[in-house]
Short mmCIF file of N, CA, C and O in Angstrom, two decimals:
data_model
loop_
_atom_site.label_atom_id
_atom_site.label_comp_id
_atom_site.label_asym_id
_atom_site.label_seq_id
_atom_site.Cartn_x
_atom_site.Cartn_y
_atom_site.Cartn_z
N UNK A 1 14.60 7.33 -0.93
CA UNK A 1 13.94 7.23 0.37
C UNK A 1 13.26 8.54 0.75
O UNK A 1 12.21 8.53 1.34
N UNK A 2 13.85 9.67 0.38
CA UNK A 2 13.25 10.96 0.72
C UNK A 2 11.91 11.12 0.02
O UNK A 2 11.00 11.74 0.54
N UNK A 3 11.79 10.56 -1.18
CA UNK A 3 10.51 10.62 -1.89
C UNK A 3 9.44 9.86 -1.11
O UNK A 3 8.30 10.26 -1.08
N UNK A 4 9.83 8.75 -0.49
CA UNK A 4 8.89 7.98 0.31
C UNK A 4 8.33 8.83 1.43
O UNK A 4 7.13 8.84 1.69
N UNK A 5 9.20 9.59 2.10
CA UNK A 5 8.76 10.49 3.16
C UNK A 5 7.73 11.48 2.66
O UNK A 5 6.73 11.75 3.34
N UNK A 6 7.93 12.00 1.45
CA UNK A 6 6.97 12.93 0.88
C UNK A 6 5.64 12.25 0.60
O UNK A 6 4.58 12.85 0.77
N UNK A 7 5.68 11.00 0.19
CA UNK A 7 4.46 10.25 -0.13
C UNK A 7 3.57 10.06 1.10
O UNK A 7 2.35 10.15 1.02
N UNK A 8 4.21 9.75 2.24
CA UNK A 8 3.43 9.38 3.42
C UNK A 8 3.15 10.55 4.37
O UNK A 8 2.35 10.42 5.28
N UNK A 9 3.80 11.68 4.16
CA UNK A 9 3.59 12.86 5.03
C UNK A 9 2.40 13.69 4.56
O UNK A 9 2.55 14.86 4.26
N UNK A 10 1.24 13.06 4.47
CA UNK A 10 0.07 13.78 4.00
C UNK A 10 -1.05 13.71 5.01
O UNK A 10 -1.09 12.81 5.85
N UNK A 11 -1.96 14.66 4.91
CA UNK A 11 -3.13 14.71 5.79
C UNK A 11 -4.12 13.60 5.46
O UNK A 11 -4.88 13.17 6.31
N UNK A 12 -4.12 13.18 4.18
CA UNK A 12 -5.05 12.11 3.79
C UNK A 12 -4.34 10.76 3.89
O UNK A 12 -3.12 10.69 3.75
N UNK A 13 -5.10 9.69 4.16
CA UNK A 13 -4.48 8.38 4.27
C UNK A 13 -3.87 7.94 2.93
O UNK A 13 -4.39 8.26 1.86
N UNK A 14 -2.77 7.20 3.02
CA UNK A 14 -2.11 6.64 1.84
C UNK A 14 -2.07 5.13 2.01
O UNK A 14 -1.52 4.62 2.99
N UNK A 15 -2.68 4.42 1.05
CA UNK A 15 -2.63 2.96 1.05
C UNK A 15 -1.51 2.54 0.12
O UNK A 15 -1.53 2.85 -1.07
N UNK A 16 -0.50 1.88 0.68
CA UNK A 16 0.64 1.42 -0.11
C UNK A 16 0.49 -0.06 -0.39
O UNK A 16 0.15 -0.84 0.51
N UNK A 17 0.75 -0.44 -1.63
CA UNK A 17 0.73 -1.84 -2.03
C UNK A 17 2.12 -2.20 -2.51
O UNK A 17 2.57 -1.73 -3.55
N UNK A 18 2.83 -3.01 -1.71
CA UNK A 18 4.14 -3.50 -2.12
C UNK A 18 3.90 -4.80 -2.88
O UNK A 18 3.36 -5.75 -2.32
N UNK A 19 4.31 -4.80 -4.15
CA UNK A 19 3.99 -5.93 -5.02
C UNK A 19 5.18 -6.30 -5.89
O UNK A 19 6.19 -5.58 -5.93
N UNK A 20 5.05 -7.43 -6.60
CA UNK A 20 6.03 -7.83 -7.60
C UNK A 20 5.24 -8.31 -8.83
O UNK A 20 4.20 -8.97 -8.68
N UNK A 21 5.73 -7.96 -10.01
CA UNK A 21 5.04 -8.32 -11.26
C UNK A 21 4.90 -9.83 -11.42
O UNK A 21 3.93 -10.31 -12.00
N UNK A 22 5.84 -10.60 -10.90
CA UNK A 22 5.86 -12.04 -11.09
C UNK A 22 4.99 -12.80 -10.09
O UNK A 22 4.81 -14.00 -10.20
N UNK A 23 4.43 -12.11 -9.10
CA UNK A 23 3.67 -12.76 -8.03
C UNK A 23 2.18 -12.83 -8.38
O UNK A 23 1.55 -11.81 -8.64
N UNK A 24 1.63 -14.05 -8.38
CA UNK A 24 0.22 -14.25 -8.75
C UNK A 24 -0.75 -13.51 -7.83
O UNK A 24 -1.71 -12.90 -8.28
N UNK A 25 -0.51 -13.58 -6.51
CA UNK A 25 -1.41 -12.92 -5.56
C UNK A 25 -1.41 -11.41 -5.81
O UNK A 25 -2.45 -10.75 -5.71
N UNK A 26 -0.25 -10.87 -6.15
CA UNK A 26 -0.16 -9.42 -6.44
C UNK A 26 -0.96 -9.08 -7.69
O UNK A 26 -1.64 -8.06 -7.73
N UNK A 27 -0.87 -9.94 -8.69
CA UNK A 27 -1.64 -9.71 -9.93
C UNK A 27 -3.13 -9.69 -9.64
O UNK A 27 -3.87 -8.90 -10.20
N UNK A 28 -3.57 -10.58 -8.75
CA UNK A 28 -4.99 -10.64 -8.39
C UNK A 28 -5.44 -9.40 -7.62
O UNK A 28 -6.62 -9.06 -7.62
N UNK A 29 -4.49 -8.72 -6.97
CA UNK A 29 -4.83 -7.51 -6.20
C UNK A 29 -4.98 -6.27 -7.09
O UNK A 29 -5.60 -5.29 -6.67
N UNK A 30 -4.45 -6.29 -8.32
CA UNK A 30 -4.51 -5.11 -9.18
C UNK A 30 -5.94 -4.58 -9.36
O UNK A 30 -6.20 -3.41 -9.09
N UNK A 31 -6.90 -5.42 -9.79
CA UNK A 31 -8.27 -4.90 -9.96
C UNK A 31 -8.91 -4.48 -8.63
O UNK A 31 -9.69 -3.53 -8.59
N UNK A 32 -8.57 -5.17 -7.55
CA UNK A 32 -9.10 -4.82 -6.23
C UNK A 32 -8.65 -3.40 -5.86
O UNK A 32 -9.45 -2.57 -5.42
N UNK A 33 -7.36 -3.13 -6.06
CA UNK A 33 -6.82 -1.81 -5.72
C UNK A 33 -7.39 -0.72 -6.62
O UNK A 33 -7.59 0.40 -6.18
N UNK A 34 -7.65 -1.06 -7.88
CA UNK A 34 -8.30 -0.10 -8.78
C UNK A 34 -9.68 0.28 -8.24
O UNK A 34 -10.06 1.44 -8.22
N UNK A 35 -10.42 -0.73 -7.79
CA UNK A 35 -11.75 -0.49 -7.21
C UNK A 35 -11.65 0.35 -5.94
O UNK A 35 -12.46 1.25 -5.72
N UNK A 36 -10.67 0.06 -5.11
CA UNK A 36 -10.47 0.81 -3.86
C UNK A 36 -10.17 2.27 -4.18
O UNK A 36 -10.77 3.18 -3.62
N UNK A 37 -9.26 2.50 -5.12
CA UNK A 37 -8.90 3.86 -5.51
C UNK A 37 -10.10 4.61 -6.06
O UNK A 37 -10.33 5.78 -5.71
N UNK A 38 -10.91 3.94 -6.87
CA UNK A 38 -12.11 4.58 -7.45
C UNK A 38 -13.12 4.91 -6.35
O UNK A 38 -13.72 5.98 -6.35
N UNK A 39 -13.29 4.00 -5.41
CA UNK A 39 -14.27 4.21 -4.33
C UNK A 39 -13.84 5.34 -3.39
O UNK A 39 -14.67 6.11 -2.91
N UNK A 40 -12.54 5.44 -3.13
CA UNK A 40 -12.05 6.45 -2.19
C UNK A 40 -11.92 7.83 -2.82
O UNK A 40 -11.98 8.84 -2.11
N UNK A 41 -11.73 7.88 -4.13
CA UNK A 41 -11.61 9.16 -4.81
C UNK A 41 -10.50 10.01 -4.23
O UNK A 41 -9.38 9.53 -4.03
N UNK A 42 -10.80 11.28 -3.92
CA UNK A 42 -9.80 12.21 -3.42
C UNK A 42 -9.58 12.12 -1.91
O UNK A 42 -8.74 12.83 -1.37
N UNK A 43 -10.33 11.25 -1.22
CA UNK A 43 -10.21 11.18 0.23
C UNK A 43 -8.97 10.41 0.68
O UNK A 43 -8.59 10.43 1.85
N UNK A 44 -8.33 9.67 -0.25
CA UNK A 44 -7.13 8.90 0.07
C UNK A 44 -6.36 8.64 -1.22
O UNK A 44 -6.88 8.86 -2.31
N UNK A 45 -5.13 8.18 -1.06
CA UNK A 45 -4.31 7.82 -2.22
C UNK A 45 -3.95 6.35 -2.14
O UNK A 45 -3.72 5.81 -1.06
N UNK A 46 -3.91 5.71 -3.31
CA UNK A 46 -3.46 4.33 -3.41
C UNK A 46 -2.19 4.34 -4.26
O UNK A 46 -2.20 4.83 -5.39
N UNK A 47 -1.10 3.84 -3.70
CA UNK A 47 0.18 3.86 -4.39
C UNK A 47 0.76 2.46 -4.42
O UNK A 47 0.86 1.79 -3.39
N UNK A 48 1.13 2.02 -5.62
CA UNK A 48 1.72 0.70 -5.80
C UNK A 48 3.24 0.86 -5.87
O UNK A 48 3.73 1.74 -6.56
N UNK A 49 3.95 0.01 -5.13
CA UNK A 49 5.41 0.08 -5.08
C UNK A 49 5.97 -1.29 -5.45
O UNK A 49 5.74 -2.28 -4.75
N UNK A 50 6.69 -1.34 -6.56
CA UNK A 50 7.30 -2.58 -7.05
C UNK A 50 8.52 -2.88 -6.19
O UNK A 50 9.47 -2.11 -6.17
N UNK A 51 8.50 -4.01 -5.48
CA UNK A 51 9.60 -4.34 -4.57
C UNK A 51 10.90 -4.62 -5.32
O UNK A 51 11.98 -4.40 -4.79
N UNK A 52 10.81 -5.09 -6.56
CA UNK A 52 12.02 -5.36 -7.33
C UNK A 52 12.72 -4.06 -7.73
O UNK A 52 13.94 -4.02 -7.85
N UNK A 53 11.96 -2.99 -7.93
CA UNK A 53 12.54 -1.70 -8.31
C UNK A 53 12.84 -0.83 -7.09
O UNK A 53 13.51 0.19 -7.21
N UNK A 54 12.32 -1.20 -5.93
CA UNK A 54 12.50 -0.42 -4.70
C UNK A 54 12.95 -1.33 -3.57
O UNK A 54 12.38 -1.32 -2.48
N UNK A 55 13.98 -2.11 -3.85
CA UNK A 55 14.46 -3.12 -2.90
C UNK A 55 14.91 -2.50 -1.58
O UNK A 55 14.61 -3.03 -0.50
N UNK A 56 15.59 -1.38 -1.64
CA UNK A 56 16.09 -0.72 -0.43
C UNK A 56 14.92 -0.33 0.49
O UNK A 56 14.96 -0.56 1.70
N UNK A 57 13.87 0.25 -0.09
CA UNK A 57 12.69 0.64 0.68
C UNK A 57 11.99 -0.59 1.26
O UNK A 57 11.63 -0.62 2.43
N UNK A 58 11.81 -1.62 0.42
CA UNK A 58 11.16 -2.85 0.88
C UNK A 58 11.93 -3.48 2.03
O UNK A 58 11.35 -3.94 3.02
N UNK A 59 13.26 -3.49 1.93
CA UNK A 59 14.09 -4.03 3.01
C UNK A 59 13.96 -3.19 4.27
O UNK A 59 13.85 -3.72 5.38
N UNK A 60 13.98 -1.88 4.11
CA UNK A 60 13.88 -0.97 5.27
C UNK A 60 12.57 -1.15 6.01
O UNK A 60 12.52 -1.05 7.23
N UNK A 61 11.51 -1.45 5.27
CA UNK A 61 10.19 -1.66 5.88
C UNK A 61 9.92 -3.13 6.20
O UNK A 61 8.82 -3.50 6.57
N UNK A 62 10.94 -3.95 6.01
CA UNK A 62 10.85 -5.39 6.30
C UNK A 62 9.69 -6.07 5.58
O UNK A 62 8.93 -6.84 6.18
N UNK A 63 9.55 -5.75 4.30
CA UNK A 63 8.51 -6.40 3.49
C UNK A 63 9.02 -7.79 3.12
O UNK A 63 10.02 -7.91 2.42
N UNK A 64 8.35 -8.81 3.63
CA UNK A 64 8.76 -10.19 3.36
C UNK A 64 7.74 -10.88 2.46
O UNK A 64 8.08 -11.45 1.45
N UNK A 65 6.46 -10.85 2.85
CA UNK A 65 5.42 -11.49 2.06
C UNK A 65 4.83 -10.52 1.06
O UNK A 65 4.87 -9.31 1.25
N UNK A 66 4.28 -11.08 -0.01
CA UNK A 66 3.64 -10.26 -1.03
C UNK A 66 2.22 -10.74 -1.27
O UNK A 66 1.97 -11.93 -1.22
N UNK A 67 1.32 -9.83 -1.55
CA UNK A 67 1.49 -8.39 -1.42
C UNK A 67 1.52 -7.97 0.05
O UNK A 67 0.94 -8.64 0.88
N UNK A 68 2.19 -6.87 0.34
CA UNK A 68 2.13 -6.27 1.67
C UNK A 68 1.46 -4.91 1.52
O UNK A 68 1.86 -4.11 0.69
N UNK A 69 0.43 -4.70 2.32
CA UNK A 69 -0.35 -3.46 2.26
C UNK A 69 -0.12 -2.68 3.55
O UNK A 69 -0.06 -3.27 4.63
N UNK A 70 0.00 -1.36 3.41
CA UNK A 70 0.19 -0.48 4.57
C UNK A 70 -0.66 0.76 4.39
O UNK A 70 -0.86 1.22 3.28
N UNK A 71 -1.13 1.29 5.52
CA UNK A 71 -1.83 2.57 5.50
C UNK A 71 -1.01 3.54 6.34
O UNK A 71 -0.68 3.24 7.50
N UNK A 72 -0.68 4.67 5.75
CA UNK A 72 0.04 5.76 6.44
C UNK A 72 -0.83 7.00 6.46
O UNK A 72 -1.62 7.24 5.54
N UNK A 73 -0.69 7.77 7.52
CA UNK A 73 -1.31 9.10 7.59
C UNK A 73 -0.38 9.98 8.42
O UNK A 73 0.08 9.55 9.48
N UNK A 74 -0.12 11.17 7.93
CA UNK A 74 0.79 12.11 8.61
C UNK A 74 2.14 11.46 8.92
O UNK A 74 2.73 11.69 9.98
N UNK A 75 2.63 10.62 8.01
CA UNK A 75 3.93 10.00 8.16
C UNK A 75 3.99 8.83 9.12
O UNK A 75 5.04 8.27 9.36
N UNK A 76 2.84 8.44 9.66
CA UNK A 76 2.80 7.36 10.66
C UNK A 76 2.06 6.16 10.11
O UNK A 76 0.98 6.29 9.53
N UNK A 77 2.66 4.96 10.28
CA UNK A 77 1.99 3.75 9.84
C UNK A 77 0.81 3.46 10.77
O UNK A 77 0.97 3.39 11.98
N UNK A 78 -0.37 3.31 10.17
CA UNK A 78 -1.58 3.05 10.95
C UNK A 78 -2.01 1.59 10.90
O UNK A 78 -2.67 1.09 11.80
N UNK A 79 -1.64 0.91 9.79
CA UNK A 79 -2.09 -0.47 9.60
C UNK A 79 -1.15 -1.14 8.61
O UNK A 79 -0.61 -0.48 7.72
N UNK A 80 -0.96 -2.45 8.80
CA UNK A 80 -0.10 -3.20 7.89
C UNK A 80 -0.53 -4.65 7.90
O UNK A 80 -0.83 -5.21 8.95
N UNK A 81 -0.54 -5.25 6.70
CA UNK A 81 -0.84 -6.67 6.62
C UNK A 81 -0.31 -7.23 5.31
O UNK A 81 -0.34 -6.55 4.28
N UNK A 82 0.16 -8.46 5.35
CA UNK A 82 0.59 -9.14 4.13
C UNK A 82 -0.51 -10.08 3.69
O UNK A 82 -1.26 -10.60 4.52
N UNK A 83 -0.60 -10.27 2.39
CA UNK A 83 -1.61 -11.17 1.83
C UNK A 83 -2.73 -10.40 1.17
O UNK A 83 -2.83 -9.18 1.29
N UNK A 84 -3.54 -11.14 0.44
CA UNK A 84 -4.63 -10.52 -0.31
C UNK A 84 -5.73 -10.02 0.63
O UNK A 84 -5.98 -10.61 1.67
N UNK A 85 -6.35 -8.92 0.22
CA UNK A 85 -7.47 -8.34 0.95
C UNK A 85 -8.57 -8.04 -0.07
O UNK A 85 -8.28 -7.79 -1.23
N UNK A 86 -9.82 -8.01 0.39
CA UNK A 86 -10.88 -7.64 -0.54
C UNK A 86 -11.10 -6.13 -0.49
O UNK A 86 -10.69 -5.46 0.47
N UNK A 87 -11.74 -5.62 -1.52
CA UNK A 87 -11.91 -4.17 -1.66
C UNK A 87 -12.68 -3.58 -0.49
O UNK A 87 -12.30 -2.53 0.04
N UNK A 88 -13.76 -4.22 -0.07
CA UNK A 88 -14.58 -3.67 1.02
C UNK A 88 -13.78 -3.53 2.32
O UNK A 88 -13.92 -2.54 3.03
N UNK A 89 -12.96 -4.52 2.62
CA UNK A 89 -12.13 -4.47 3.82
C UNK A 89 -11.17 -3.29 3.74
O UNK A 89 -11.03 -2.51 4.70
N UNK A 90 -10.49 -3.15 2.59
CA UNK A 90 -9.51 -2.07 2.44
C UNK A 90 -10.18 -0.70 2.49
O UNK A 90 -9.68 0.22 3.13
N UNK A 91 -11.33 -0.57 1.85
CA UNK A 91 -12.06 0.71 1.86
C UNK A 91 -12.44 1.07 3.29
O UNK A 91 -12.27 2.19 3.75
N UNK A 92 -12.94 0.08 4.05
CA UNK A 92 -13.31 0.29 5.43
C UNK A 92 -12.13 0.72 6.29
O UNK A 92 -12.22 1.64 7.10
N UNK A 93 -11.00 0.03 6.10
CA UNK A 93 -9.79 0.36 6.86
C UNK A 93 -9.31 1.78 6.57
O UNK A 93 -9.00 2.54 7.49
N UNK A 94 -9.24 2.14 5.29
CA UNK A 94 -8.77 3.47 4.92
C UNK A 94 -9.72 4.54 5.45
O UNK A 94 -9.30 5.56 5.96
N UNK A 95 -11.02 4.27 5.36
CA UNK A 95 -12.01 5.26 5.82
C UNK A 95 -11.92 5.53 7.32
O UNK A 95 -12.35 6.59 7.79
N UNK A 96 -11.35 4.61 8.09
CA UNK A 96 -11.15 4.84 9.52
C UNK A 96 -10.20 6.01 9.75
O UNK A 96 -10.21 6.63 10.82
N UNK A 97 -9.34 6.32 8.78
CA UNK A 97 -8.30 7.32 8.95
C UNK A 97 -8.54 8.58 8.13
O UNK A 97 -7.72 9.49 8.13
N UNK A 98 -9.68 8.63 7.43
CA UNK A 98 -9.97 9.82 6.60
C UNK A 98 -10.25 11.02 7.47
O UNK A 98 -10.83 10.94 8.51
#
């Protein structure tokens, strides 16, 4: 959990993707998130978190649906939504916090 604090306590926005390898919607988000990361470059970070390997964190953040996406900046959650998103929407959302 302390590592999570280090991940989100940054000046740049962090887009978190809570996913599971077995979930079809999550698999469909992989290329979208790659595009988002490429488009944002160094202005933000995209981090994928496997809920099966990080169950305690997922439970603490009440992750129920997959994929669940969150944007953090300076340790504070700025945005959260479950379900698939397109790259342009995510890029726009993250850029609001750059």
